[in-house]
Amino acid sequence: MAKQLTPQEKEHLFDIERNFDSKIAQYTTVKKRELSEGKKTELEKELRDLEHYLALVSRGEADDILSNIRFIQAKARALKKLLQTNSSDS
């Protein structure tokens, strides 16, 4: 049986869907700043955690709402691109 979402969870998911691009842009800006502050190791761990979670979802070992999965996928892509760009700049 599917989990019943709380009103707060529903609002959070609606906000993600409504502001998807701006939330990813904001996330990328924050991660760029963290990278410039020397937090590459922490960002690499965050990327591994995101990818691990997505692997769990794809194997059916974790359950999530499609809009949240899309958001996590977009965050992982943005973070991976940022880290790859930084590696090629070094």
mmCIF file with all atom_site columns, C-alpha atoms in Angstrom:
data_model
loop_
_atom_site.group_PDB
_atom_site.id
_atom_site.type_symbol
_atom_site.label_atom_id
_atom_site.label_alt_id
_atom_site.label_comp_id
_atom_site.label_asym_id
_atom_site.label_entity_id
_atom_site.label_seq_id
_atom_site.pdbx_PDB_ins_code
_atom_site.Cartn_x
_atom_site.Cartn_y
_atom_site.Cartn_z
_atom_site.occupancy
_atom_site.B_iso_or_equiv
_atom_site.pdbx_formal_charge
_atom_site.auth_seq_id
_atom_site.auth_comp_id
_atom_site.auth_asym_id
_atom_site.auth_atom_id
_atom_site.pdbx_PDB_model_num
ATOM 1  C CA . MET A 1 1  ? 0.000  0.000  0.000   1.00 0.00 ? 1  MET A CA 1
ATOM 2  C CA . ALA A 1 2  ? 1.278  3.460  -0.901  1.00 0.00 ? 2  ALA A CA 1
ATOM 3  C CA . LYS A 1 3  ? 2.330  5.793  1.863   1.00 0.00 ? 3  LYS A CA 1
ATOM 4  C CA . GLN A 1 4  ? -0.059 8.608  2.658   1.00 0.00 ? 4  GLN A CA 1
ATOM 5  C CA . LEU A 1 5  ? 1.751  11.926 2.328   1.00 0.00 ? 5  LEU A CA 1
ATOM 6  C CA . THR A 1 6  ? 1.419  14.564 5.003   1.00 0.00 ? 6  THR A CA 1
ATOM 7  C CA . PRO A 1 7  ? 0.278  18.036 3.927   1.00 0.00 ? 7  PRO A CA 1
ATOM 8  C CA . GLN A 1 8  ? 3.881  19.234 4.398   1.00 0.00 ? 8  GLN A CA 1
ATOM 9  C CA . GLU A 1 9  ? 5.237  16.455 2.165   1.00 0.00 ? 9  GLU A CA 1
ATOM 10 C CA . LYS A 1 10 ? 2.617  17.228 -0.482  1.00 0.00 ? 10 LYS A CA 1
ATOM 11 C CA . GLU A 1 11 ? 3.544  20.916 -0.406  1.00 0.00 ? 11 GLU A CA 1
ATOM 12 C CA . HIS A 1 12 ? 7.264  20.083 -0.620  1.00 0.00 ? 12 HIS A CA 1
ATOM 13 C CA . LEU A 1 13 ? 6.727  17.873 -3.675  1.00 0.00 ? 13 LEU A CA 1
ATOM 14 C CA . PHE A 1 14 ? 4.441  20.433 -5.300  1.00 0.00 ? 14 PHE A CA 1
ATOM 15 C CA . ASP A 1 15 ? 7.106  23.100 -4.697  1.00 0.00 ? 15 ASP A CA 1
ATOM 16 C CA . ILE A 1 16 ? 9.765  20.900 -6.326  1.00 0.00 ? 16 ILE A CA 1
ATOM 17 C CA . GLU A 1 17 ? 7.569  20.305 -9.372  1.00 0.00 ? 17 GLU A CA 1
ATOM 18 C CA . ARG A 1 18 ? 6.572  23.960 -9.664  1.00 0.00 ? 18 ARG A CA 1
ATOM 19 C CA . ASN A 1 19 ? 10.116 25.339 -9.243  1.00 0.00 ? 19 ASN A CA 1
ATOM 20 C CA . PHE A 1 20 ? 12.197 22.428 -10.545 1.00 0.00 ? 20 PHE A CA 1
ATOM 21 C CA . ASP A 1 21 ? 14.642 24.390 -12.731 1.00 0.00 ? 21 ASP A CA 1
ATOM 22 C CA . SER A 1 22 ? 15.203 27.173 -10.218 1.00 0.00 ? 22 SER A CA 1
ATOM 23 C CA . LYS A 1 23 ? 15.755 24.675 -7.394  1.00 0.00 ? 23 LYS A CA 1
ATOM 24 C CA . ILE A 1 24 ? 18.391 22.832 -9.459  1.00 0.00 ? 24 ILE A CA 1
ATOM 25 C CA . ALA A 1 25 ? 20.041 26.160 -10.362 1.00 0.00 ? 25 ALA A CA 1
ATOM 26 C CA . GLN A 1 26 ? 20.054 27.135 -6.676  1.00 0.00 ? 26 GLN A CA 1
ATOM 27 C CA . TYR A 1 27 ? 21.493 23.727 -5.713  1.00 0.00 ? 27 TYR A CA 1
ATOM 28 C CA . THR A 1 28 ? 24.229 24.111 -8.351  1.00 0.00 ? 28 THR A CA 1
ATOM 29 C CA . THR A 1 29 ? 25.117 27.596 -7.096  1.00 0.00 ? 29 THR A CA 1
ATOM 30 C CA . VAL A 1 30 ? 25.449 26.341 -3.518  1.00 0.00 ? 30 VAL A CA 1
ATOM 31 C CA . LYS A 1 31 ? 27.604 23.385 -4.619  1.00 0.00 ? 31 LYS A CA 1
ATOM 32 C CA . LYS A 1 32 ? 29.852 25.644 -6.739  1.00 0.00 ? 32 LYS A CA 1
ATOM 33 C CA . ARG A 1 33 ? 30.446 27.781 -3.662  1.00 0.00 ? 33 ARG A CA 1
ATOM 34 C CA . GLU A 1 34 ? 31.198 24.707 -1.545  1.00 0.00 ? 34 GLU A CA 1
ATOM 35 C CA . LEU A 1 35 ? 33.620 23.462 -4.201  1.00 0.00 ? 35 LEU A CA 1
ATOM 36 C CA . SER A 1 36 ? 35.393 26.835 -4.235  1.00 0.00 ? 36 SER A CA 1
ATOM 37 C CA . GLU A 1 37 ? 35.681 26.540 -0.432  1.00 0.00 ? 37 GLU A CA 1
ATOM 38 C CA . GLY A 1 38 ? 37.645 23.309 -0.839  1.00 0.00 ? 38 GLY A CA 1
ATOM 39 C CA . LYS A 1 39 ? 34.853 20.864 -0.041  1.00 0.00 ? 39 LYS A CA 1
ATOM 40 C CA . LYS A 1 40 ? 35.468 18.563 -3.015  1.00 0.00 ? 40 LYS A CA 1
ATOM 41 C CA . THR A 1 41 ? 35.705 15.426 -0.855  1.00 0.00 ? 41 THR A CA 1
ATOM 42 C CA . GLU A 1 42 ? 32.354 16.183 0.792   1.00 0.00 ? 42 GLU A CA 1
ATOM 43 C CA . LEU A 1 43 ? 30.743 16.813 -2.598  1.00 0.00 ? 43 LEU A CA 1
ATOM 44 C CA . GLU A 1 44 ? 32.120 13.548 -3.980  1.00 0.00 ? 44 GLU A CA 1
ATOM 45 C CA . LYS A 1 45 ? 30.596 11.751 -0.979  1.00 0.00 ? 45 LYS A CA 1
ATOM 46 C CA . GLU A 1 46 ? 27.279 13.505 -1.558  1.00 0.00 ? 46 GLU A CA 1
ATOM 47 C CA . LEU A 1 47 ? 27.332 12.370 -5.196  1.00 0.00 ? 47 LEU A CA 1
ATOM 48 C CA . ARG A 1 48 ? 28.052 8.778  -4.138  1.00 0.00 ? 48 ARG A CA 1
ATOM 49 C CA . ASP A 1 49 ? 25.164 8.953  -1.651  1.00 0.00 ? 49 ASP A CA 1
ATOM 50 C CA . LEU A 1 50 ? 22.770 10.283 -4.301  1.00 0.00 ? 50 LEU A CA 1
ATOM 51 C CA . GLU A 1 51 ? 23.852 7.605  -6.782  1.00 0.00 ? 51 GLU A CA 1
ATOM 52 C CA . HIS A 1 52 ? 23.547 4.896  -4.124  1.00 0.00 ? 52 HIS A CA 1
ATOM 53 C CA . TYR A 1 53 ? 20.016 6.006  -3.279  1.00 0.00 ? 53 TYR A CA 1
ATOM 54 C CA . LEU A 1 54 ? 19.033 6.024  -6.958  1.00 0.00 ? 54 LEU A CA 1
ATOM 55 C CA . ALA A 1 55 ? 20.463 2.511  -7.326  1.00 0.00 ? 55 ALA A CA 1
ATOM 56 C CA . LEU A 1 56 ? 18.327 1.357  -4.382  1.00 0.00 ? 56 LEU A CA 1
ATOM 57 C CA . VAL A 1 57 ? 15.248 2.863  -6.012  1.00 0.00 ? 57 VAL A CA 1
ATOM 58 C CA . SER A 1 58 ? 16.024 1.243  -9.373  1.00 0.00 ? 58 SER A CA 1
ATOM 59 C CA . ARG A 1 59 ? 16.390 -2.168 -7.696  1.00 0.00 ? 59 ARG A CA 1
ATOM 60 C CA . GLY A 1 60 ? 13.109 -1.687 -5.849  1.00 0.00 ? 60 GLY A CA 1
ATOM 61 C CA . GLU A 1 61 ? 14.822 -1.598 -2.455  1.00 0.00 ? 61 GLU A CA 1
ATOM 62 C CA . ALA A 1 62 ? 13.622 1.948  -1.731  1.00 0.00 ? 62 ALA A CA 1
ATOM 63 C CA . ASP A 1 63 ? 10.301 3.537  -2.555  1.00 0.00 ? 63 ASP A CA 1
ATOM 64 C CA . ASP A 1 64 ? 9.865  7.156  -3.561  1.00 0.00 ? 64 ASP A CA 1
ATOM 65 C CA . ILE A 1 65 ? 7.633  9.566  -5.455  1.00 0.00 ? 65 ILE A CA 1
ATOM 66 C CA . LEU A 1 66 ? 8.538  10.050 -9.132  1.00 0.00 ? 66 LEU A CA 1
ATOM 67 C CA . SER A 1 67 ? 8.954  13.826 -8.826  1.00 0.00 ? 67 SER A CA 1
ATOM 68 C CA . ASN A 1 68 ? 11.415 13.369 -5.960  1.00 0.00 ? 68 ASN A CA 1
ATOM 69 C CA . ILE A 1 69 ? 13.346 10.721 -7.919  1.00 0.00 ? 69 ILE A CA 1
ATOM 70 C CA . ARG A 1 70 ? 13.589 13.128 -10.873 1.00 0.00 ? 70 ARG A CA 1
ATOM 71 C CA . PHE A 1 71 ? 14.820 15.851 -8.512  1.00 0.00 ? 71 PHE A CA 1
ATOM 72 C CA . ILE A 1 72 ? 17.499 13.590 -7.034  1.00 0.00 ? 72 ILE A CA 1
ATOM 73 C CA . GLN A 1 73 ? 18.570 12.497 -10.530 1.00 0.00 ? 73 GLN A CA 1
ATOM 74 C CA . ALA A 1 74 ? 18.906 16.142 -11.587 1.00 0.00 ? 74 ALA A CA 1
ATOM 75 C CA . LYS A 1 75 ? 20.923 16.964 -8.467  1.00 0.00 ? 75 LYS A CA 1
ATOM 76 C CA . ALA A 1 76 ? 23.249 14.022 -9.164  1.00 0.00 ? 76 ALA A CA 1
ATOM 77 C CA . ARG A 1 77 ? 23.720 15.119 -12.798 1.00 0.00 ? 77 ARG A CA 1
ATOM 78 C CA . ALA A 1 78 ? 24.440 18.712 -11.756 1.00 0.00 ? 78 ALA A CA 1
ATOM 79 C CA . LEU A 1 79 ? 26.910 17.643 -9.079  1.00 0.00 ? 79 LEU A CA 1
ATOM 80 C CA . LYS A 1 80 ? 28.661 15.175 -11.391 1.00 0.00 ? 80 LYS A CA 1
ATOM 81 C CA . LYS A 1 81 ? 29.009 17.840 -14.102 1.00 0.00 ? 81 LYS A CA 1
ATOM 82 C CA . LEU A 1 82 ? 30.348 20.343 -11.585 1.00 0.00 ? 82 LEU A CA 1
ATOM 83 C CA . LEU A 1 83 ? 32.936 17.879 -10.251 1.00 0.00 ? 83 LEU A CA 1
ATOM 84 C CA . GLN A 1 84 ? 33.986 16.809 -13.766 1.00 0.00 ? 84 GLN A CA 1
ATOM 85 C CA . THR A 1 85 ? 34.348 20.427 -14.865 1.00 0.00 ? 85 THR A CA 1
ATOM 86 C CA . ASN A 1 86 ? 36.443 21.143 -11.790 1.00 0.00 ? 86 ASN A CA 1
ATOM 87 C CA . SER A 1 87 ? 38.661 18.113 -12.463 1.00 0.00 ? 87 SER A CA 1
ATOM 88 C CA . SER A 1 88 ? 39.308 19.202 -16.041 1.00 0.00 ? 88 SER A CA 1
ATOM 89 C CA . ASP A 1 89 ? 40.111 22.740 -14.843 1.00 0.00 ? 89 ASP A CA 1
ATOM 90 C CA . SER A 1 90 ? 42.738 21.452 -12.388 1.00 0.00 ? 90 SER A CA 1
#
